[in-house]
Tab-separated table of C-alpha atoms in Angstrom:
chain	number	residue	atom	x	y	z
K	1	MET	CA	-2.836	172.455	127.424
K	2	ARG	CA	-1.362	170.089	124.816
K	3	SER	CA	0.039	166.876	126.195
K	4	THR	CA	3.487	165.707	125.245
K	5	PRO	CA	4.412	162.098	124.474
K	6	PRO	CA	5.981	160.171	127.339
K	7	SER	CA	9.720	160.353	127.242
K	8	ALA	CA	11.943	157.304	127.101
K	9	PRO	CA	14.170	156.474	130.085
K	10	SER	CA	17.250	158.650	130.157
K	11	PRO	CA	20.580	157.172	128.990
K	12	THR	CA	21.917	157.375	132.541
K	13	ARG	CA	19.027	155.327	133.871
K	14	ARG	CA	19.354	152.784	131.057
K	15	ARG	CA	23.012	152.242	131.807
K	16	ALA	CA	22.355	152.004	135.543
K	17	VAL	CA	19.768	149.287	134.907
K	18	GLU	CA	22.216	147.508	132.625
K	19	LEU	CA	24.965	147.612	135.255
K	20	VAL	CA	22.674	146.190	137.947
K	21	LEU	CA	21.505	143.391	135.649
K	22	LEU	CA	25.093	142.712	134.611
K	23	ALA	CA	26.117	142.344	138.261
K	24	ALA	CA	23.210	139.957	138.825
K	25	ALA	CA	24.208	137.904	135.776
K	26	VAL	CA	27.836	137.650	136.911
K	27	GLY	CA	26.679	136.701	140.412
K	28	ALA	CA	24.514	133.920	138.995
K	29	VAL	CA	27.455	132.693	136.934
K	30	ALA	CA	29.683	132.681	140.030
K	31	VAL	CA	27.149	130.590	141.953
K	32	ALA	CA	26.852	128.203	139.011
K	33	MET	CA	30.625	127.827	138.731
K	34	VAL	CA	30.973	127.116	142.459
K	35	GLN	CA	28.230	124.490	142.239
K	36	ALA	CA	29.926	122.945	139.215
K	37	GLY	CA	33.149	122.797	141.233
K	38	SER	CA	31.421	120.999	144.091
K	39	GLY	CA	30.267	118.393	141.578
K	40	GLY	CA	33.806	117.555	140.505
K	41	GLY	CA	34.658	120.573	138.375
K	42	PRO	CA	37.212	123.316	139.016
K	43	SER	CA	37.886	124.188	142.663
K	44	LEU	CA	36.592	127.305	144.394
K	45	GLY	CA	39.506	129.559	143.474
K	46	PRO	CA	39.469	128.918	139.713
K	47	SER	CA	35.658	128.989	139.667
K	48	LEU	CA	35.545	132.487	141.150
K	49	GLY	CA	38.442	133.522	138.918
K	50	TYR	CA	36.556	132.425	135.813
K	51	SER	CA	33.526	134.420	136.956
K	52	ALA	CA	35.706	137.468	137.624
K	53	VAL	CA	37.183	137.302	134.123
K	54	LEU	CA	33.739	137.107	132.561
K	55	GLY	CA	32.546	139.973	134.754
K	56	ALA	CA	35.536	142.143	133.852
K	57	VAL	CA	34.956	141.661	130.137
K	58	GLY	CA	31.248	142.348	130.653
K	59	VAL	CA	32.080	145.626	132.410
K	60	LEU	CA	34.327	146.535	129.490
K	61	GLY	CA	31.388	145.996	127.146
K	62	HIS	CA	29.215	148.104	129.452
K	63	LEU	CA	31.738	150.943	129.328
K	64	ALA	CA	31.834	150.753	125.529
K	65	ILE	CA	28.035	151.049	125.436
K	66	ARG	CA	28.023	153.875	127.973
K	67	ARG	CA	30.513	155.843	125.901
K	68	THR	CA	29.272	155.275	122.349
K	69	ALA	CA	25.672	153.946	122.580
K	70	PRO	CA	24.153	155.251	125.839
K	71	CYS	CA	20.553	154.917	124.602
K	72	ALA	CA	20.874	151.212	123.752
K	73	ASP	CA	18.615	148.509	125.159
K	74	PRO	CA	19.837	147.706	128.710
K	75	LEU	CA	18.797	144.032	128.568
K	76	LEU	CA	20.975	142.846	125.688
K	77	LEU	CA	24.413	142.703	127.322
K	78	PRO	CA	23.311	141.120	130.650
K	79	CYS	CA	21.413	138.371	128.812
K	80	ALA	CA	24.454	137.609	126.660
K	81	VAL	CA	26.781	137.496	129.687
K	82	LEU	CA	24.380	135.187	131.521
K	83	LEU	CA	24.205	132.767	128.584
K	84	SER	CA	27.973	132.870	128.051
K	85	GLY	CA	28.520	132.112	131.731
K	86	ALA	CA	26.066	129.220	131.570
K	87	ALA	CA	28.063	127.784	128.667
K	88	VAL	CA	31.247	127.963	130.748
K	89	ALA	CA	29.516	126.341	133.738
K	90	VAL	CA	28.214	123.343	131.778
K	91	ALA	CA	31.415	122.915	129.749
K	92	TYR	CA	33.067	120.779	132.438
K	93	PRO	CA	30.440	118.009	132.763
K	94	LEU	CA	29.917	117.893	129.002
K	95	HIS	CA	33.603	117.243	128.348
K	96	ALA	CA	34.288	115.145	131.466
K	97	SER	CA	31.712	112.630	130.226
K	98	GLN	CA	33.562	112.025	126.969
K	99	PRO	CA	35.506	108.760	126.640
K	100	GLY	CA	39.158	108.964	127.634
K	101	PRO	CA	42.119	106.785	128.614
K	102	SER	CA	41.529	107.418	132.332
K	103	VAL	CA	39.380	109.377	134.738
K	104	ASP	CA	42.202	111.802	135.517
K	105	ALA	CA	42.808	112.418	131.824
K	106	ALA	CA	39.100	113.071	131.291
K	107	HIS	CA	39.049	115.569	134.163
K	108	ALA	CA	42.150	117.326	132.846
K	109	ALA	CA	40.634	117.543	129.378
K	110	ALA	CA	37.393	118.884	130.858
K	111	GLU	CA	39.194	121.604	132.832
K	112	SER	CA	41.055	122.574	129.679
K	113	ALA	CA	37.714	122.765	127.856
K	114	VAL	CA	36.364	125.088	130.566
K	115	ARG	CA	39.320	127.434	130.157
K	116	THR	CA	38.976	127.324	126.372
K	117	GLN	CA	35.259	128.078	126.540
K	118	LEU	CA	35.931	130.961	128.937
K	119	LEU	CA	38.588	132.288	126.574
K	120	TRP	CA	36.204	132.286	123.622
K	121	ALA	CA	33.346	133.742	125.673
K	122	ALA	CA	35.629	136.584	126.748
K	123	ALA	CA	36.859	136.998	123.170
K	124	GLY	CA	33.264	137.234	121.950
K	125	LEU	CA	32.514	139.991	124.456
K	126	LEU	CA	35.712	141.806	123.469
K	127	VAL	CA	34.651	141.627	119.816
K	128	PHE	CA	31.281	142.980	120.910
K	129	ALA	CA	32.914	145.961	122.627
K	130	ALA	CA	35.154	146.608	119.616
K	131	VAL	CA	32.260	146.557	117.130
K	132	VAL	CA	30.122	148.813	119.331
K	133	TYR	CA	32.974	151.302	119.552
K	134	ALA	CA	33.969	151.152	115.871
K	135	LEU	CA	30.573	150.984	114.132
K	136	ARG	CA	28.926	154.306	114.918
K	137	ASP	CA	26.162	154.009	112.296
K	138	PRO	CA	24.721	150.611	111.208
K	139	ARG	CA	23.317	152.249	108.062
K	140	LEU	CA	26.862	152.308	106.684
K	141	LEU	CA	26.661	148.531	106.231
K	142	ARG	CA	24.135	149.055	103.453
K	143	ARG	CA	26.924	150.268	101.172
K	144	HIS	CA	28.670	146.911	101.522
K	145	ALA	CA	25.680	144.608	100.911
K	146	ARG	CA	27.097	143.221	97.665
K	147	THR	CA	30.522	142.627	99.211
K	148	ALA	CA	28.826	140.897	102.145
K	149	ALA	CA	26.993	138.557	99.764
K	150	ILE	CA	30.215	137.581	97.982
K	151	GLY	CA	32.040	137.041	101.272
K	152	ALA	CA	29.198	134.913	102.617
K	153	VAL	CA	29.218	132.620	99.583
K	154	VAL	CA	32.985	132.173	99.887
K	155	LEU	CA	32.685	131.297	103.579
K	156	LEU	CA	29.854	128.851	102.897
K	157	LEU	CA	31.868	127.019	100.244
K	158	LEU	CA	35.110	126.795	102.247
K	159	PRO	CA	34.150	123.489	103.962
K	160	LEU	CA	33.795	121.897	100.499
K	161	VAL	CA	37.500	122.434	99.775
K	162	PRO	CA	39.225	119.010	99.878
K	163	GLY	CA	41.434	118.634	102.917
K	164	LEU	CA	40.074	121.761	104.578
K	165	GLY	CA	36.492	120.991	105.600
K	166	PHE	CA	35.041	118.349	107.893
K	167	THR	CA	31.691	117.651	109.554
K	168	VAL	CA	30.807	117.362	113.242
K	169	ASN	CA	27.197	116.376	114.014
K	170	GLY	CA	25.915	118.120	110.916
K	171	GLY	CA	28.014	121.265	111.400
K	172	GLN	CA	30.502	122.309	108.716
K	173	TRP	CA	33.986	123.137	110.036
K	174	ILE	CA	37.314	124.056	108.487
K	175	ALA	CA	40.614	122.836	109.863
K	176	ILE	CA	42.595	125.973	110.662
K	177	PRO	CA	45.775	124.887	112.510
K	178	GLY	CA	45.132	125.141	116.232
K	179	VAL	CA	41.649	126.681	115.904
K	180	PRO	CA	39.049	124.676	113.952
K	181	THR	CA	36.133	126.967	113.217
K	182	GLN	CA	32.725	127.165	111.551
K	183	PRO	CA	32.800	129.790	108.783
K	184	VAL	CA	29.027	129.542	108.398
K	185	GLU	CA	28.629	131.432	111.687
K	186	PHE	CA	30.065	134.545	110.058
K	187	ALA	CA	28.419	133.826	106.710
K	188	LYS	CA	24.984	134.028	108.356
K	189	ILE	CA	25.618	137.597	109.484
K	190	LEU	CA	26.948	138.618	106.084
K	191	LEU	CA	23.919	137.081	104.373
K	192	VAL	CA	21.534	138.994	106.634
K	193	ILE	CA	23.351	142.228	105.738
K	194	ALA	CA	23.125	141.324	102.043
K	195	PHE	CA	19.428	140.423	102.284
K	196	ALA	CA	18.625	143.627	104.143
K	197	GLY	CA	20.568	145.765	101.687
K	198	TYR	CA	18.966	144.228	98.609
K	199	LEU	CA	15.375	144.046	99.813
K	200	ALA	CA	15.452	147.466	101.460
K	201	ALA	CA	16.681	148.980	98.198
K	202	GLU	CA	14.125	147.181	96.035
K	203	HIS	CA	11.093	147.048	98.319
K	204	GLY	CA	11.790	149.422	101.208
K	205	GLY	CA	9.038	151.785	100.098
K	206	ARG	CA	6.395	149.168	99.325
K	207	THR	CA	3.173	149.670	101.217
K	208	PRO	CA	0.129	147.425	101.395
K	209	ALA	CA	-2.024	150.284	100.132
K	210	THR	CA	-0.103	151.042	96.961
K	211	GLY	CA	1.685	147.764	96.300
K	212	GLY	CA	4.484	149.831	94.809
K	213	ALA	CA	8.162	149.405	95.411
K	214	ALA	CA	10.803	151.948	96.211
K	215	GLY	CA	13.480	152.836	93.759
K	216	SER	CA	12.750	151.192	90.431
K	217	GLY	CA	9.029	150.697	91.060
K	218	THR	CA	9.170	147.006	90.155
K	219	GLY	CA	6.599	144.513	91.359
K	220	PRO	CA	7.245	141.150	93.038
K	221	THR	CA	9.431	139.870	90.178
K	222	ARG	CA	12.721	140.817	91.816
K	223	LEU	CA	11.553	139.437	95.153
K	224	VAL	CA	10.664	136.093	93.581
K	225	ALA	CA	14.004	136.044	91.753
K	226	ALA	CA	15.861	136.727	94.995
K	227	ALA	CA	13.885	133.993	96.763
K	228	VAL	CA	14.762	131.520	94.001
K	229	VAL	CA	18.472	132.366	94.241
K	230	VAL	CA	18.487	132.008	98.026
K	231	GLY	CA	16.447	128.812	97.800
K	232	VAL	CA	18.884	127.272	95.320
K	233	LEU	CA	21.773	128.217	97.608
K	234	CYS	CA	20.055	126.655	100.621
K	235	ILE	CA	18.408	123.601	99.043
K	236	GLY	CA	20.788	122.934	96.172
K	237	VAL	CA	24.158	123.642	97.811
K	238	MET	CA	24.017	123.793	101.610
K	239	GLY	CA	21.590	120.882	101.915
K	240	PRO	CA	22.659	117.981	99.690
K	241	LEU	CA	26.305	118.952	99.118
K	242	MET	CA	27.138	120.107	102.648
K	243	HIS	CA	24.558	117.993	104.531
K	244	ASP	CA	23.678	121.091	106.554
K	245	PHE	CA	19.921	121.474	106.333
K	246	GLY	CA	19.795	123.251	109.677
K	247	THR	CA	21.916	126.169	108.558
K	248	SER	CA	20.138	126.282	105.210
K	249	THR	CA	16.812	126.514	107.061
K	250	LEU	CA	18.203	129.268	109.268
K	251	VAL	CA	19.462	131.254	106.278
K	252	PHE	CA	16.191	130.921	104.381
K	253	GLY	CA	14.237	131.808	107.511
K	254	ALA	CA	16.315	134.960	107.910
K	255	PHE	CA	15.598	135.826	104.277
K	256	LEU	CA	11.854	135.439	104.858
K	257	ALA	CA	12.033	137.603	107.988
K	258	VAL	CA	13.892	140.327	106.111
K	259	ALA	CA	11.469	140.040	103.176
K	260	TYR	CA	8.431	140.432	105.410
K	261	THR	CA	9.966	143.485	107.082
K	262	ALA	CA	10.773	145.042	103.716
K	263	ILE	CA	7.458	144.427	101.907
K	264	ARG	CA	5.080	144.091	104.885
K	265	ARG	CA	2.939	141.475	103.171
K	266	VAL	CA	2.303	138.186	104.968
K	267	ARG	CA	1.529	136.077	101.922
K	268	TRP	CA	5.017	136.200	100.411
K	269	PRO	CA	6.845	134.752	103.465
K	270	VAL	CA	4.081	132.149	103.859
K	271	ILE	CA	4.419	131.104	100.216
K	272	GLY	CA	8.202	131.005	100.568
K	273	ALA	CA	8.069	128.879	103.719
K	274	ALA	CA	5.635	126.430	102.112
K	275	ALA	CA	7.817	126.134	99.011
K	276	TYR	CA	10.917	125.557	101.145
K	277	ILE	CA	9.239	122.826	103.204
K	278	ALA	CA	8.035	121.111	100.043
K	279	ALA	CA	11.524	121.277	98.533
K	280	CYS	CA	13.064	119.846	101.710
K	281	ALA	CA	10.578	116.970	101.656
K	282	VAL	CA	11.923	116.050	98.225
K	283	VAL	CA	15.616	116.853	98.621
K	284	ILE	CA	16.324	115.428	102.087
K	285	PRO	CA	15.509	111.798	101.144
K	286	LEU	CA	17.613	112.206	97.994
K	287	SER	CA	20.597	113.814	99.717
K	288	ALA	CA	22.070	110.386	100.504
K	289	ALA	CA	22.834	110.094	96.792
K	290	PHE	CA	25.595	112.648	97.272
K	291	GLY	CA	27.427	110.270	99.562
K	292	PRO	CA	28.402	110.664	103.231
K	293	GLY	CA	29.781	113.919	104.554
K	294	PRO	CA	33.466	114.511	105.231
K	295	ALA	CA	35.217	113.115	108.254
K	296	CYS	CA	33.813	113.776	111.709
K	297	GLY	CA	36.905	115.498	113.014
K	298	ALA	CA	40.037	117.272	111.990
K	299	GLY	CA	42.726	114.783	111.096
K	300	THR	CA	40.506	111.716	111.309
K	301	ALA	CA	39.083	109.467	108.607
K	302	ALA	CA	36.096	108.217	110.623
K	303	PRO	CA	32.870	108.845	108.681
K	304	CYS	CA	29.778	110.449	110.199
K	305	THR	CA	27.726	107.270	110.324
K	306	GLU	CA	24.013	107.226	110.943
K	307	GLY	CA	24.563	104.912	113.873
K	308	ALA	CA	26.845	107.387	115.591
K	309	GLU	CA	24.381	110.192	115.006
K	310	ALA	CA	21.514	108.045	116.286
K	311	GLY	CA	23.556	107.259	119.401
K	312	SER	CA	24.118	110.948	119.987
K	313	ALA	CA	20.392	111.544	119.662
K	314	THR	CA	19.686	108.759	122.163
K	315	PHE	CA	22.118	110.186	124.705
K	316	ALA	CA	20.748	113.695	124.201
K	317	SER	CA	17.177	112.509	124.746
K	318	ALA	CA	18.227	110.506	127.803
K	319	SER	CA	20.006	113.534	129.240
K	320	ASP	CA	16.975	115.754	128.817
K	321	ALA	CA	14.743	113.119	130.403
K	322	GLY	CA	17.216	112.291	133.184
K	323	GLY	CA	17.366	115.883	134.352
K	324	GLY	CA	13.796	115.802	135.616
K	325	ILE	CA	12.246	118.999	136.928
K	326	VAL	CA	15.165	120.508	138.843
K	327	GLY	CA	18.100	118.558	137.367
K	328	GLY	CA	20.968	116.764	139.014
K	329	GLY	CA	22.970	119.914	139.688
K	330	LEU	CA	25.883	121.459	137.853
K	331	GLY	CA	28.749	119.000	137.653
K	332	ALA	CA	26.503	116.009	138.348
K	333	GLY	CA	25.594	115.133	134.766
K	334	ARG	CA	27.650	112.437	133.127
K	335	ALA	CA	25.798	111.398	129.953
K	336	ALA	CA	28.165	110.870	127.020
K	337	ILE	CA	26.482	113.374	124.755
K	338	PRO	CA	28.343	115.471	122.194
K	339	ALA	CA	29.842	118.631	123.612
K	340	ASP	CA	27.920	120.723	121.074
K	341	ALA	CA	24.541	119.382	122.275
K	342	VAL	CA	24.643	122.014	124.974
K	343	LEU	CA	20.872	122.257	125.458
K	344	ALA	CA	20.756	118.569	126.360
K	345	GLY	CA	23.526	119.175	128.893
K	346	VAL	CA	21.615	122.086	130.389
K	347	GLY	CA	18.517	119.894	130.631
K	348	GLU	CA	20.427	117.225	132.530
K	349	GLU	CA	22.298	119.600	134.820
K	350	LEU	CA	19.529	122.102	135.587
K	351	GLY	CA	16.414	120.128	134.711
K	352	LEU	CA	13.291	121.428	133.043
K	353	ILE	CA	13.275	124.624	135.111
K	354	GLY	CA	16.840	125.527	134.180
K	355	LEU	CA	16.298	124.655	130.526
K	356	LEU	CA	13.187	126.827	130.387
K	357	ALA	CA	15.116	129.667	132.034
K	358	VAL	CA	17.817	129.441	129.362
K	359	LEU	CA	15.235	129.310	126.589
K	360	ALA	CA	13.386	132.258	128.151
K	361	THR	CA	16.605	134.282	128.068
K	362	LEU	CA	17.031	133.471	124.386
K	363	VAL	CA	13.393	134.382	123.727
K	364	LEU	CA	13.946	137.680	125.536
K	365	LEU	CA	16.930	138.444	123.316
K	366	ALA	CA	14.906	137.648	120.206
K	367	GLN	CA	12.016	139.784	121.473
K	368	ARG	CA	14.318	142.750	122.037
K	369	ALA	CA	15.654	142.315	118.516
K	370	ILE	CA	12.110	142.255	117.109
K	371	ARG	CA	11.310	145.359	119.118
K	372	ALA	CA	14.368	147.041	117.644
K	373	ALA	CA	13.120	146.142	114.169
K	374	THR	CA	9.695	147.643	114.794
K	375	ALA	CA	11.190	150.823	116.277
K	376	ALA	CA	13.695	151.431	113.469
K	377	GLU	CA	12.669	154.011	110.881
K	378	GLU	CA	15.249	153.351	108.157
K	379	PRO	CA	14.235	150.351	105.938
K	380	PHE	CA	17.693	148.770	105.889
K	381	VAL	CA	18.121	148.966	109.666
K	382	ARG	CA	14.624	147.573	110.199
K	383	ALA	CA	15.299	144.643	107.875
K	384	LEU	CA	18.715	144.023	109.452
K	385	ALA	CA	17.236	143.845	112.955
K	386	ALA	CA	14.543	141.427	111.768
K	387	GLY	CA	17.140	139.127	110.229
K	388	LEU	CA	19.256	139.176	113.394
K	389	ALA	CA	16.153	138.401	115.462
K	390	CYS	CA	15.552	135.346	113.294
K	391	LEU	CA	19.139	134.161	113.804
K	392	ILE	CA	18.710	134.398	117.575
K	393	GLY	CA	15.219	132.921	117.759
K	394	LEU	CA	15.389	130.131	115.192
K	395	SER	CA	18.873	128.779	116.006
K	396	PRO	CA	17.987	127.143	119.361
K	397	VAL	CA	14.865	125.569	117.847
K	398	LEU	CA	16.886	123.951	115.065
K	399	ALA	CA	19.656	122.930	117.467
K	400	ALA	CA	17.201	121.270	119.850
K	401	LEU	CA	15.314	119.452	117.092
K	402	GLY	CA	18.552	118.332	115.463
K	403	ALA	CA	20.020	117.082	118.757
K	404	VAL	CA	17.196	114.557	119.153
K	405	HIS	CA	16.940	113.932	115.385
K	406	LEU	CA	13.406	115.136	114.924
K	407	ILE	CA	14.981	116.810	111.891
K	408	PRO	CA	18.277	115.880	110.173
K	409	ALA	CA	21.452	116.745	112.085
K	410	THR	CA	21.542	120.500	111.758
K	411	GLY	CA	24.879	121.902	112.829
K	412	ALA	CA	22.940	124.925	114.097
K	413	THR	CA	24.471	126.543	117.167
K	414	VAL	CA	22.726	128.102	120.154
K	415	PRO	CA	23.676	131.793	120.444
K	416	PHE	CA	26.174	132.455	123.280
K	417	LEU	CA	25.820	128.853	124.531
K	418	ALA	CA	27.501	126.859	121.774
K	419	MET	CA	30.963	125.449	122.305
K	420	GLY	CA	33.517	126.885	119.911
K	421	SER	CA	35.255	129.976	118.646
K	422	ALA	CA	33.078	130.995	115.709
K	423	ALA	CA	29.817	130.845	117.667
K	424	ALA	CA	31.197	133.081	120.425
K	425	LEU	CA	32.731	135.636	118.071
K	426	SER	CA	29.712	135.808	115.763
K	427	GLY	CA	27.436	136.133	118.781
K	428	GLY	CA	29.403	139.179	119.878
K	429	ILE	CA	28.978	140.731	116.434
K	430	VAL	CA	25.212	140.102	116.396
K	431	LEU	CA	24.866	141.595	119.871
K	432	ALA	CA	26.880	144.672	118.894
K	433	LEU	CA	24.715	145.286	115.834
K	434	LEU	CA	21.572	145.093	117.955
K	435	VAL	CA	23.035	147.484	120.524
K	436	ARG	CA	23.821	149.972	117.773
K	437	ILE	CA	20.357	149.623	116.230
K	438	THR	CA	18.544	150.086	119.550
K	439	HIS	CA	20.674	153.116	120.397
K	440	ASP	CA	19.938	154.840	117.103
K	441	SER	CA	16.202	154.110	117.192
K	442	THR	CA	15.893	155.325	120.797
K	443	ALA	CA	18.081	158.398	120.376
K	444	SER	CA	16.130	159.545	117.314
K	445	GLY	CA	12.667	158.568	118.576
K	446	PRO	CA	9.946	161.038	119.536
K	447	GLY	CA	10.382	160.348	123.224
K	448	ALA	CA	14.144	160.672	123.260
K	449	ARG	CA	15.813	163.029	125.656
K	450	PRO	CA	19.425	163.708	126.691
């Protein structure tokens, strides 16, 4: 009797697992918010209300998945909700520690920051639900690869417009009235779509055995040309002109991940990474010749001095060290670190154990994205998932290294943890794309079943 391949878990079981994990994530967030309130943060009522809002939006995302992508990975949404809730929980101590005219004013500003962070976390999950519902086939994005590339370049150059852009700890922002935002967060996603579309079209059929390429049958010439163009964009524009080597590293890393997925040859990404590191070793010391970056805040003329950045690095390092093994507890941290150095805040509040738990959740998200890339059959979808996995996995590394100045101030944000509107909204888009990719690969796989 011929054996049949083991079937994948049914969609009903996947969604049941997701709902249980989502409830556990919301429960953990509620406990964290209550603990933050006992340390001087919001009182019990608002803390539970914030958790309920996050849980309600998470359930809405679950319903969107259940209706339109029932075969999707059940771990993605709960991990994102858990990280978003952690960002809300640590928002109060991070902002309460900032200098202010009085203690009461600092507490009021911190409570406002908590509500703002909750608003953007909920908005990110709503965007996630909308994209999951609207985008029924991620392969359709391949048609818009060229448009995505043009849009990404425009978004990357917006902070260079006089009077519009400014810099905060290496991150490039634009001053939209009422809502300052980082356009690079959306540009990263568009660039990954553009990379995947181009490399899948040119090298999607390349195999190690034949060395041939799909489509035009060209060799590595087009790949090298694409790498040069991306390298010039990252090293020549984003680095010295925008003082954003972290984002440039993230973009080039995503390109290498997509390239490896498309051509399946290790030597080309290794050569590209070595060339990029060598170029950075030359360009970074020379970037000071372009002058200091724009002002460090919307409406202010204070420059981003090296002393201020060094002070931020000192406070971030002290916060990580002061947290110890188990941390001081949510709401107990009071180091005057920048609000965007969220990993340092987590290290102080939750200690080494809590920081490792957060990093493990991010690693799990990246691993699920890599798994989606390996399971996808269509070259574009496979390359897209690999690029998104790089965005999730490399961002916290760059953010952590930049916070303590082991590398130049990066401006890189931690997915679902970063403070701000663009990071939350772009995180929802990335999560939605991964949900769609995992649904399609599971539904069409050999072990799929209704």
